[in-house]
mmCIF file of C-alpha atoms and ligand atoms in Angstrom:
data_model
loop_
_atom_site.group_PDB
_atom_site.id
_atom_site.type_symbol
_atom_site.label_atom_id
_atom_site.label_comp_id
_atom_site.label_asym_id
_atom_site.label_seq_id
_atom_site.Cartn_x
_atom_site.Cartn_y
_atom_site.Cartn_z
ATOM 1 C CA MET A 13 -0.211 -0.806 40.145
ATOM 2 C CA ILE A 14 -2.049 -0.272 36.753
ATOM 3 C CA HIS A 15 -4.634 2.745 36.478
ATOM 4 C CA LYS A 16 -7.216 1.859 33.752
ATOM 5 C CA ILE A 17 -8.422 4.930 32.069
ATOM 6 C CA GLY A 18 -11.736 6.384 33.726
ATOM 7 C CA ARG A 19 -14.747 5.797 31.920
ATOM 8 C CA ASN A 20 -15.374 9.879 32.465
ATOM 9 C CA ASP A 21 -12.199 10.881 31.371
ATOM 10 C CA PRO A 22 -10.826 11.867 28.123
ATOM 11 C CA CYS A 23 -10.535 9.240 25.550
ATOM 12 C CA TRP A 24 -7.243 8.019 24.270
ATOM 13 C CA CYS A 25 -8.188 8.936 20.710
ATOM 14 C CA GLY A 26 -8.018 12.614 21.050
ATOM 15 C CA SER A 27 -11.534 12.953 20.077
ATOM 16 C CA MET A 28 -12.204 14.968 23.366
ATOM 17 C CA LYS A 29 -15.109 12.746 24.192
ATOM 18 C CA LYS A 30 -15.523 10.910 27.411
ATOM 19 C CA TYR A 31 -13.990 7.262 27.278
ATOM 20 C CA LYS A 32 -17.191 5.611 28.063
ATOM 21 C CA ASN A 33 -18.926 7.526 24.757
ATOM 22 C CA CYS A 34 -15.744 6.716 22.543
ATOM 23 C CA HIS A 35 -13.321 3.762 22.504
ATOM 24 C CA GLU A 36 -14.317 1.696 25.801
ATOM 25 C CA ALA A 37 -16.462 -0.749 23.639
ATOM 26 C CA PHE A 38 -13.773 -1.009 21.326
ATOM 27 C CA ASP A 39 -11.109 -1.654 23.789
ATOM 28 C CA GLU A 40 -13.425 -4.310 25.312
ATOM 29 C CA ARG A 41 -13.843 -6.180 22.172
ATOM 30 C CA ILE A 42 -10.090 -5.843 21.181
ATOM 31 C CA SER A 43 -9.253 -7.624 24.443
ATOM 32 C CA ILE A 44 -11.820 -10.303 24.189
ATOM 33 C CA LEU A 45 -10.173 -11.064 20.415
ATOM 34 C CA ALA A 46 -6.858 -10.955 22.189
ATOM 35 C CA SER A 47 -7.809 -13.260 24.849
ATOM 36 C CA GLN A 48 -9.026 -15.730 22.163
ATOM 37 C CA GLY A 49 -5.489 -15.405 20.561
ATOM 38 C CA LYS A 50 -6.273 -13.211 17.650
ATOM 39 C CA ILE A 51 -3.542 -10.695 16.479
ATOM 40 C CA VAL A 52 -5.097 -7.195 17.596
ATOM 41 C CA PRO A 53 -3.549 -3.617 16.821
ATOM 42 C CA GLY A 54 -2.337 -1.617 19.512
ATOM 43 C CA HIS A 55 -3.743 1.978 20.079
ATOM 44 C CA GLU A 56 -0.593 3.361 18.107
ATOM 45 C CA LEU A 57 -1.811 1.815 14.943
ATOM 46 C CA ILE A 58 -5.364 3.385 15.430
ATOM 47 C CA LYS A 59 -5.702 6.661 13.592
ATOM 48 C CA THR A 60 -7.497 9.553 15.332
ATOM 49 C CA PRO A 61 -9.761 12.106 13.228
ATOM 50 C CA ALA A 62 -6.936 14.859 13.319
ATOM 51 C CA GLN A 63 -4.659 12.151 11.936
ATOM 52 C CA ILE A 64 -6.842 10.946 9.196
ATOM 53 C CA GLU A 65 -7.174 14.398 8.042
ATOM 54 C CA GLY A 66 -3.628 14.844 7.957
ATOM 55 C CA ILE A 67 -3.133 11.866 5.857
ATOM 56 C CA LYS A 68 -5.566 12.744 3.608
ATOM 57 C CA GLU A 69 -3.820 15.931 2.740
ATOM 58 C CA SER A 70 -0.499 13.975 2.247
ATOM 59 C CA ALA A 71 -2.502 11.594 -0.078
ATOM 60 C CA LYS A 72 -4.041 14.459 -1.956
ATOM 61 C CA ILE A 73 -0.559 15.170 -3.052
ATOM 62 C CA ASN A 74 0.486 11.330 -3.733
ATOM 63 C CA ILE A 75 -2.713 11.342 -5.998
ATOM 64 C CA ALA A 76 -1.858 14.364 -7.901
ATOM 65 C CA VAL A 77 1.418 13.248 -8.390
ATOM 66 C CA LEU A 78 0.260 9.996 -10.149
ATOM 67 C CA ASP A 79 -2.165 11.909 -11.979
ATOM 68 C CA GLU A 80 0.668 14.117 -13.448
ATOM 69 C CA VAL A 81 2.864 10.798 -14.237
ATOM 70 C CA ALA A 82 -0.337 9.342 -16.033
ATOM 71 C CA ASP A 83 -0.644 12.475 -18.406
ATOM 72 C CA LYS A 84 2.830 12.620 -19.022
ATOM 73 C CA ILE A 85 4.206 8.969 -19.341
ATOM 74 C CA ARG A 86 4.903 7.977 -22.986
ATOM 75 C CA PRO A 87 7.275 5.909 -25.106
ATOM 76 C CA GLY A 88 10.865 7.269 -25.217
ATOM 77 C CA MET A 89 10.606 8.936 -22.055
ATOM 78 C CA SER A 90 13.434 7.731 -19.517
ATOM 79 C CA THR A 91 12.691 6.619 -16.016
ATOM 80 C CA GLY A 92 14.992 9.478 -14.950
ATOM 81 C CA ASP A 93 12.043 11.807 -16.315
ATOM 82 C CA ILE A 94 9.296 10.122 -14.219
ATOM 83 C CA ASP A 95 11.665 10.664 -11.472
ATOM 84 C CA ARG A 96 11.765 14.455 -12.217
ATOM 85 C CA ILE A 97 7.973 14.796 -12.740
ATOM 86 C CA VAL A 98 7.302 13.065 -9.214
ATOM 87 C CA TYR A 99 10.102 15.226 -7.492
ATOM 88 C CA GLU A 100 8.906 18.673 -9.208
ATOM 89 C CA THR A 101 5.294 18.025 -8.654
ATOM 90 C CA THR A 102 5.632 16.668 -5.045
ATOM 91 C CA THR A 103 7.848 19.661 -3.779
ATOM 92 C CA LYS A 104 5.656 22.097 -5.516
ATOM 93 C CA MET A 105 2.771 21.053 -3.496
ATOM 94 C CA GLY A 106 4.864 21.108 -0.124
ATOM 95 C CA GLY A 107 5.400 17.643 0.022
ATOM 96 C CA ILE A 108 8.528 15.369 0.236
ATOM 97 C CA PRO A 109 8.876 12.062 -1.764
ATOM 98 C CA ALA A 110 9.160 9.480 1.008
ATOM 99 C CA PRO A 111 11.494 7.397 -0.685
ATOM 100 C CA LEU A 112 14.106 9.766 -1.453
ATOM 101 C CA ASN A 113 17.174 8.945 0.787
ATOM 102 C CA TYR A 114 14.860 6.237 2.556
ATOM 103 C CA GLU A 115 17.242 3.695 3.524
ATOM 104 C CA GLY A 116 19.636 4.802 1.286
ATOM 105 C CA PHE A 117 17.045 4.716 -1.873
ATOM 106 C CA PRO A 118 18.549 7.554 -4.042
ATOM 107 C CA LYS A 119 15.514 8.560 -6.078
ATOM 108 C CA SER A 120 12.090 9.996 -5.472
ATOM 109 C CA VAL A 121 9.891 7.082 -6.885
ATOM 110 C CA CYS A 122 10.016 3.317 -7.755
ATOM 111 C CA THR A 123 9.846 2.553 -11.579
ATOM 112 C CA SER A 124 9.641 -1.001 -12.120
ATOM 113 C CA ILE A 125 9.500 -2.232 -15.630
ATOM 114 C CA ASN A 126 8.312 -5.793 -16.882
ATOM 115 C CA GLU A 127 10.168 -8.175 -14.945
ATOM 116 C CA GLU A 128 10.860 -6.029 -12.349
ATOM 117 C CA VAL A 129 8.847 -6.623 -9.644
ATOM 118 C CA CYS A 130 9.241 -3.627 -7.254
ATOM 119 C CA HIS A 131 11.862 -0.952 -5.946
ATOM 120 C CA GLY A 132 13.349 -0.165 -9.698
ATOM 121 C CA ILE A 133 15.447 2.802 -9.556
ATOM 122 C CA PRO A 134 14.688 5.621 -11.936
ATOM 123 C CA ALA A 135 17.473 6.641 -14.348
ATOM 124 C CA ASP A 136 18.364 8.877 -17.382
ATOM 125 C CA ASP A 137 19.364 5.932 -19.684
ATOM 126 C CA ILE A 138 16.488 3.633 -18.915
ATOM 127 C CA PHE A 139 13.937 4.567 -21.730
ATOM 128 C CA LEU A 140 10.168 3.266 -21.824
ATOM 129 C CA LYS A 141 9.611 1.198 -24.952
ATOM 130 C CA ASP A 142 6.495 0.212 -27.352
ATOM 131 C CA GLY A 143 5.100 -2.696 -25.275
ATOM 132 C CA ASP A 144 6.421 -2.308 -21.696
ATOM 133 C CA ILE A 145 4.323 -2.314 -18.797
ATOM 134 C CA ILE A 146 5.586 -0.017 -15.732
ATOM 135 C CA ASN A 147 4.462 0.049 -12.282
ATOM 136 C CA VAL A 148 5.249 3.914 -10.996
ATOM 137 C CA ASP A 149 5.323 3.744 -6.936
ATOM 138 C CA CYS A 150 4.560 7.212 -5.340
ATOM 139 C CA SER A 151 4.944 7.871 -1.740
ATOM 140 C CA THR A 152 4.637 11.050 -0.103
ATOM 141 C CA ILE A 153 5.245 12.901 3.503
ATOM 142 C CA TYR A 154 3.276 16.264 4.066
ATOM 143 C CA LYS A 155 3.450 17.787 7.662
ATOM 144 C CA GLY A 156 4.707 14.448 8.849
ATOM 145 C CA TYR A 157 1.895 12.279 7.409
ATOM 146 C CA PHE A 158 2.610 9.545 5.042
ATOM 147 C CA SER A 159 0.431 8.153 1.902
ATOM 148 C CA ASP A 160 1.567 5.725 -0.485
ATOM 149 C CA SER A 161 -0.014 4.091 -3.566
ATOM 150 C CA SER A 162 1.231 2.591 -7.066
ATOM 151 C CA ARG A 163 -0.322 2.214 -10.423
ATOM 152 C CA MET A 164 0.508 0.413 -13.757
ATOM 153 C CA PHE A 165 1.157 2.001 -16.775
ATOM 154 C CA LEU A 166 0.674 0.361 -20.610
ATOM 155 C CA ILE A 167 3.385 2.090 -22.994
ATOM 156 C CA GLY A 168 2.278 1.940 -26.624
ATOM 157 C CA ASP A 169 1.151 -1.131 -27.914
ATOM 158 C CA VAL A 170 1.106 -3.837 -25.194
ATOM 159 C CA SER A 171 0.627 -7.721 -25.686
ATOM 160 C CA GLU A 172 -2.651 -9.006 -24.816
ATOM 161 C CA GLU A 173 -0.898 -11.577 -22.207
ATOM 162 C CA LYS A 174 0.651 -8.606 -20.599
ATOM 163 C CA LYS A 175 -2.368 -6.306 -20.547
ATOM 164 C CA LYS A 176 -4.447 -9.233 -18.943
ATOM 165 C CA LEU A 177 -1.681 -9.655 -16.174
ATOM 166 C CA VAL A 178 -1.857 -5.856 -15.359
ATOM 167 C CA ARG A 179 -6.207 -5.897 -15.345
ATOM 168 C CA VAL A 180 -6.191 -9.110 -13.223
ATOM 169 C CA VAL A 181 -3.790 -7.412 -10.620
ATOM 170 C CA LYS A 182 -6.105 -4.272 -10.455
ATOM 171 C CA GLU A 183 -8.930 -6.659 -9.719
ATOM 172 C CA CYS A 184 -7.029 -8.688 -7.176
ATOM 173 C CA VAL A 185 -6.526 -5.391 -5.303
ATOM 174 C CA GLU A 186 -10.227 -4.437 -5.615
ATOM 175 C CA LEU A 187 -11.336 -7.917 -4.590
ATOM 176 C CA GLY A 188 -9.201 -7.527 -1.676
ATOM 177 C CA LEU A 189 -10.789 -4.227 -0.908
ATOM 178 C CA GLU A 190 -14.255 -5.574 -0.841
ATOM 179 C CA GLN A 191 -13.177 -7.681 2.242
ATOM 180 C CA VAL A 192 -12.050 -4.760 4.192
ATOM 181 C CA LYS A 193 -14.768 -4.396 7.001
ATOM 182 C CA PRO A 194 -14.459 -3.577 10.515
ATOM 183 C CA TRP A 195 -13.745 -6.672 12.760
ATOM 184 C CA GLY A 196 -12.705 -8.797 9.854
ATOM 185 C CA TYR A 197 -9.225 -10.061 9.305
ATOM 186 C CA LEU A 198 -6.415 -9.318 6.956
ATOM 187 C CA GLY A 199 -6.347 -12.922 5.910
ATOM 188 C CA ASP A 200 -9.864 -12.078 4.507
ATOM 189 C CA MET A 201 -8.337 -9.468 1.983
ATOM 190 C CA SER A 202 -5.445 -11.680 1.633
ATOM 191 C CA GLU A 203 -7.418 -14.982 0.357
ATOM 192 C CA ALA A 204 -9.431 -12.656 -2.062
ATOM 193 C CA VAL A 205 -6.245 -11.483 -3.614
ATOM 194 C CA PHE A 206 -4.584 -14.694 -3.776
ATOM 195 C CA THR A 207 -7.565 -16.681 -5.196
ATOM 196 C CA HIS A 208 -8.114 -14.379 -7.998
ATOM 197 C CA ALA A 209 -4.493 -14.534 -8.847
ATOM 198 C CA ARG A 210 -4.390 -18.299 -8.948
ATOM 199 C CA GLU A 211 -7.517 -18.586 -10.885
ATOM 200 C CA ASN A 212 -6.036 -16.716 -13.393
ATOM 201 C CA GLY A 213 -2.952 -18.967 -13.523
ATOM 202 C CA TYR A 214 -0.537 -16.351 -11.716
ATOM 203 C CA THR A 215 1.522 -16.506 -8.621
ATOM 204 C CA VAL A 216 1.762 -14.208 -6.021
ATOM 205 C CA VAL A 217 4.949 -12.962 -4.513
ATOM 206 C CA ARG A 218 5.243 -14.164 -0.732
ATOM 207 C CA ASN A 219 8.025 -12.199 0.985
ATOM 208 C CA ILE A 220 7.439 -8.739 0.008
ATOM 209 C CA GLY A 221 4.029 -7.094 0.665
ATOM 210 C CA GLY A 222 2.124 -4.383 2.342
ATOM 211 C CA HIS A 223 2.205 -2.479 5.488
ATOM 212 C CA GLY A 224 0.724 -0.304 8.060
ATOM 213 C CA VAL A 225 0.956 3.451 6.889
ATOM 214 C CA GLY A 226 0.329 7.108 7.878
ATOM 215 C CA LEU A 227 2.522 8.240 10.893
ATOM 216 C CA GLU A 228 5.373 6.282 9.389
ATOM 217 C CA PHE A 229 6.368 5.181 5.723
ATOM 218 C CA HIS A 230 6.087 1.615 7.036
ATOM 219 C CA GLU A 231 4.139 0.621 10.182
ATOM 220 C CA GLU A 232 2.793 -2.645 11.684
ATOM 221 C CA PRO A 233 1.214 -4.799 10.387
ATOM 222 C CA TRP A 234 2.549 -6.833 7.656
ATOM 223 C CA VAL A 235 0.328 -7.589 4.832
ATOM 224 C CA GLY A 236 0.956 -10.517 2.912
ATOM 225 C CA TYR A 237 -1.550 -12.160 0.390
ATOM 226 C CA ILE A 238 -0.695 -15.744 1.122
ATOM 227 C CA TYR A 239 -3.033 -16.107 4.445
ATOM 228 C CA ARG A 240 -6.212 -17.589 4.695
ATOM 229 C CA ARG A 241 -9.491 -16.333 5.881
ATOM 230 C CA GLY A 242 -10.074 -15.545 9.564
ATOM 231 C CA THR A 243 -6.134 -15.260 10.316
ATOM 232 C CA GLN A 244 -3.710 -12.333 10.572
ATOM 233 C CA MET A 245 -4.515 -9.171 12.120
ATOM 234 C CA VAL A 246 -8.015 -7.776 13.255
ATOM 235 C CA MET A 247 -9.210 -4.867 10.851
ATOM 236 C CA ALA A 248 -10.124 -2.511 13.649
ATOM 237 C CA PRO A 249 -11.831 0.632 12.721
ATOM 238 C CA GLY A 250 -9.075 3.044 12.510
ATOM 239 C CA LEU A 251 -6.522 0.653 11.330
ATOM 240 C CA MET A 252 -4.488 2.190 8.187
ATOM 241 C CA PHE A 253 -2.625 -0.171 5.751
ATOM 242 C CA THR A 254 -1.836 -0.742 1.925
ATOM 243 C CA ILE A 255 -2.861 -3.703 -0.458
ATOM 244 C CA GLU A 256 -0.344 -4.024 -2.908
ATOM 245 C CA PRO A 257 0.207 -7.266 -4.225
ATOM 246 C CA MET A 258 3.110 -8.118 -6.736
ATOM 247 C CA VAL A 259 1.553 -11.045 -9.199
ATOM 248 C CA ASN A 260 3.813 -12.741 -11.437
ATOM 249 C CA MET A 261 2.948 -14.551 -15.054
ATOM 250 C CA GLY A 262 5.515 -17.249 -14.146
ATOM 251 C CA ALA A 263 6.899 -18.432 -10.829
ATOM 252 C CA SER A 264 6.669 -16.432 -7.505
ATOM 253 C CA LYS A 265 10.480 -16.687 -6.847
ATOM 254 C CA VAL A 266 12.102 -13.192 -6.819
ATOM 255 C CA THR A 267 15.818 -12.107 -6.774
ATOM 256 C CA THR A 268 17.336 -8.809 -5.588
ATOM 257 C CA ASP A 269 19.784 -7.095 -7.653
ATOM 258 C CA LYS A 270 23.222 -7.542 -6.149
ATOM 259 C CA GLU A 271 24.653 -4.228 -7.483
ATOM 260 C CA ASN A 272 22.398 -1.906 -6.458
ATOM 261 C CA GLY A 273 20.834 -3.964 -3.515
ATOM 262 C CA TRP A 274 17.360 -2.629 -4.400
ATOM 263 C CA THR A 275 15.624 -3.857 -7.658
ATOM 264 C CA VAL A 276 13.673 -6.919 -7.275
ATOM 265 C CA ARG A 277 13.161 -9.132 -10.353
ATOM 266 C CA THR A 278 11.484 -12.302 -10.930
ATOM 267 C CA ALA A 279 13.601 -15.537 -11.088
ATOM 268 C CA ASP A 280 12.428 -16.734 -14.201
ATOM 269 C CA GLY A 281 12.431 -13.131 -16.134
ATOM 270 C CA LYS A 282 8.787 -13.248 -16.801
ATOM 271 C CA PRO A 283 6.568 -10.003 -16.310
ATOM 272 C CA SER A 284 5.300 -9.313 -13.031
ATOM 273 C CA ALA A 285 2.683 -6.489 -12.062
ATOM 274 C CA GLN A 286 1.663 -4.560 -9.096
ATOM 275 C CA TRP A 287 -1.326 -2.157 -7.946
ATOM 276 C CA GLU A 288 -1.267 -0.431 -4.787
ATOM 277 C CA ILE A 289 -3.900 1.443 -2.664
ATOM 278 C CA GLN A 290 -3.661 2.681 0.870
ATOM 279 C CA VAL A 291 -7.000 2.201 2.898
ATOM 280 C CA LEU A 292 -8.631 2.852 6.211
ATOM 281 C CA VAL A 293 -11.097 0.491 7.972
ATOM 282 C CA THR A 294 -13.868 2.497 9.067
ATOM 283 C CA GLU A 295 -16.953 1.860 11.445
ATOM 284 C CA GLU A 296 -19.142 1.338 8.226
ATOM 285 C CA GLY A 297 -16.627 -0.442 6.068
ATOM 286 C CA HIS A 298 -13.497 1.070 4.491
ATOM 287 C CA GLU A 299 -12.116 4.398 2.577
ATOM 288 C CA VAL A 300 -9.850 4.365 -0.064
ATOM 289 C CA ILE A 301 -7.044 6.949 1.130
ATOM 290 C CA SER A 302 -4.515 6.885 -1.891
ATOM 291 C CA TYR A 303 -5.031 5.026 -4.880
HETATM 292 N N1 LIG B 14 6.433 2.660 -1.871
HETATM 293 C C1 LIG B 14 7.138 1.296 -1.407
HETATM 294 C C2 LIG B 14 5.989 0.822 -0.422
HETATM 295 O O1 LIG B 14 5.045 0.430 -1.109
HETATM 296 C C3 LIG B 14 8.326 1.540 -0.597
HETATM 297 C C4 LIG B 14 9.444 1.558 -1.464
HETATM 298 S S1 LIG B 14 10.755 1.934 -0.405
HETATM 299 C C5 LIG B 14 11.821 2.900 -1.630
HETATM 300 O O2 LIG B 14 6.304 0.339 0.508
HETATM 301 F F1 LIG B 14 13.070 2.987 -0.611
HETATM 302 F F2 LIG B 14 12.164 1.643 -2.368
HETATM 303 F F3 LIG B 14 11.303 3.564 -2.278
HETATM 304 CO CO1 LIG B 15 3.692 0.479 -0.027
#
């Protein structure tokens, strides 16, 4: 026998409100959508107010780390230097860099230059040179809460072609973000990202994407950028995920480095760019948690 939560019982979200005054209508809406065959999030993916506060504290560190990188990054610096800035800044603020030792990843941050799509490993013998574009992908754990965002940086004098790629991918993320609304679908966001990339003559990486985040580094749902409006998971208020499309100047095909098992590159050697934001679906629309 299954006992349904009583209407006067405390809500499952930890708000201390009665269920009938809190998530009862939410649960009804979810169950109708589920009965229509829609993909709906389970309660474990719906962040409670206390969790959101904790995740925001984590994101404060993540944003400060990216700001510090933005301040220091310059031609001639090694990606090992960036790794040290990330480690020092994160730990000074009481956080832990989430990538460090994550599934064997050896450093505190991912640094991906030019044709590198993602998961580049910082090293003391990789130097930033004039004309490079680089993605710096930071993730922080603070009191058990996870934040994750990445930015692109232009090193010195960058070609118009590469500058445009970096700008358009940022626009893709912002257009995707505009689609994040309660009771919409992840596909609404995905289609906006994909359309803008394609209209500019670019391709979107298909098999690497974003993810739920907050209580774990990588939670459900998988967040791809090749899906149509009205498909994929329902964006219920309290869902938190990343928007982090990887957009290529050439073909969408990518390969993973055979020696280190991490670094992903474009198969054709043409440049790739990525921006990543962490976003929360709210009752009113959305809130950017880390950028
Ligand atoms: N920060 C990446 C993401 O956006 C994950 C990197 S995993 C690592 O999901 F191990 F490579 F750091
Ligand atoms: Co991510």
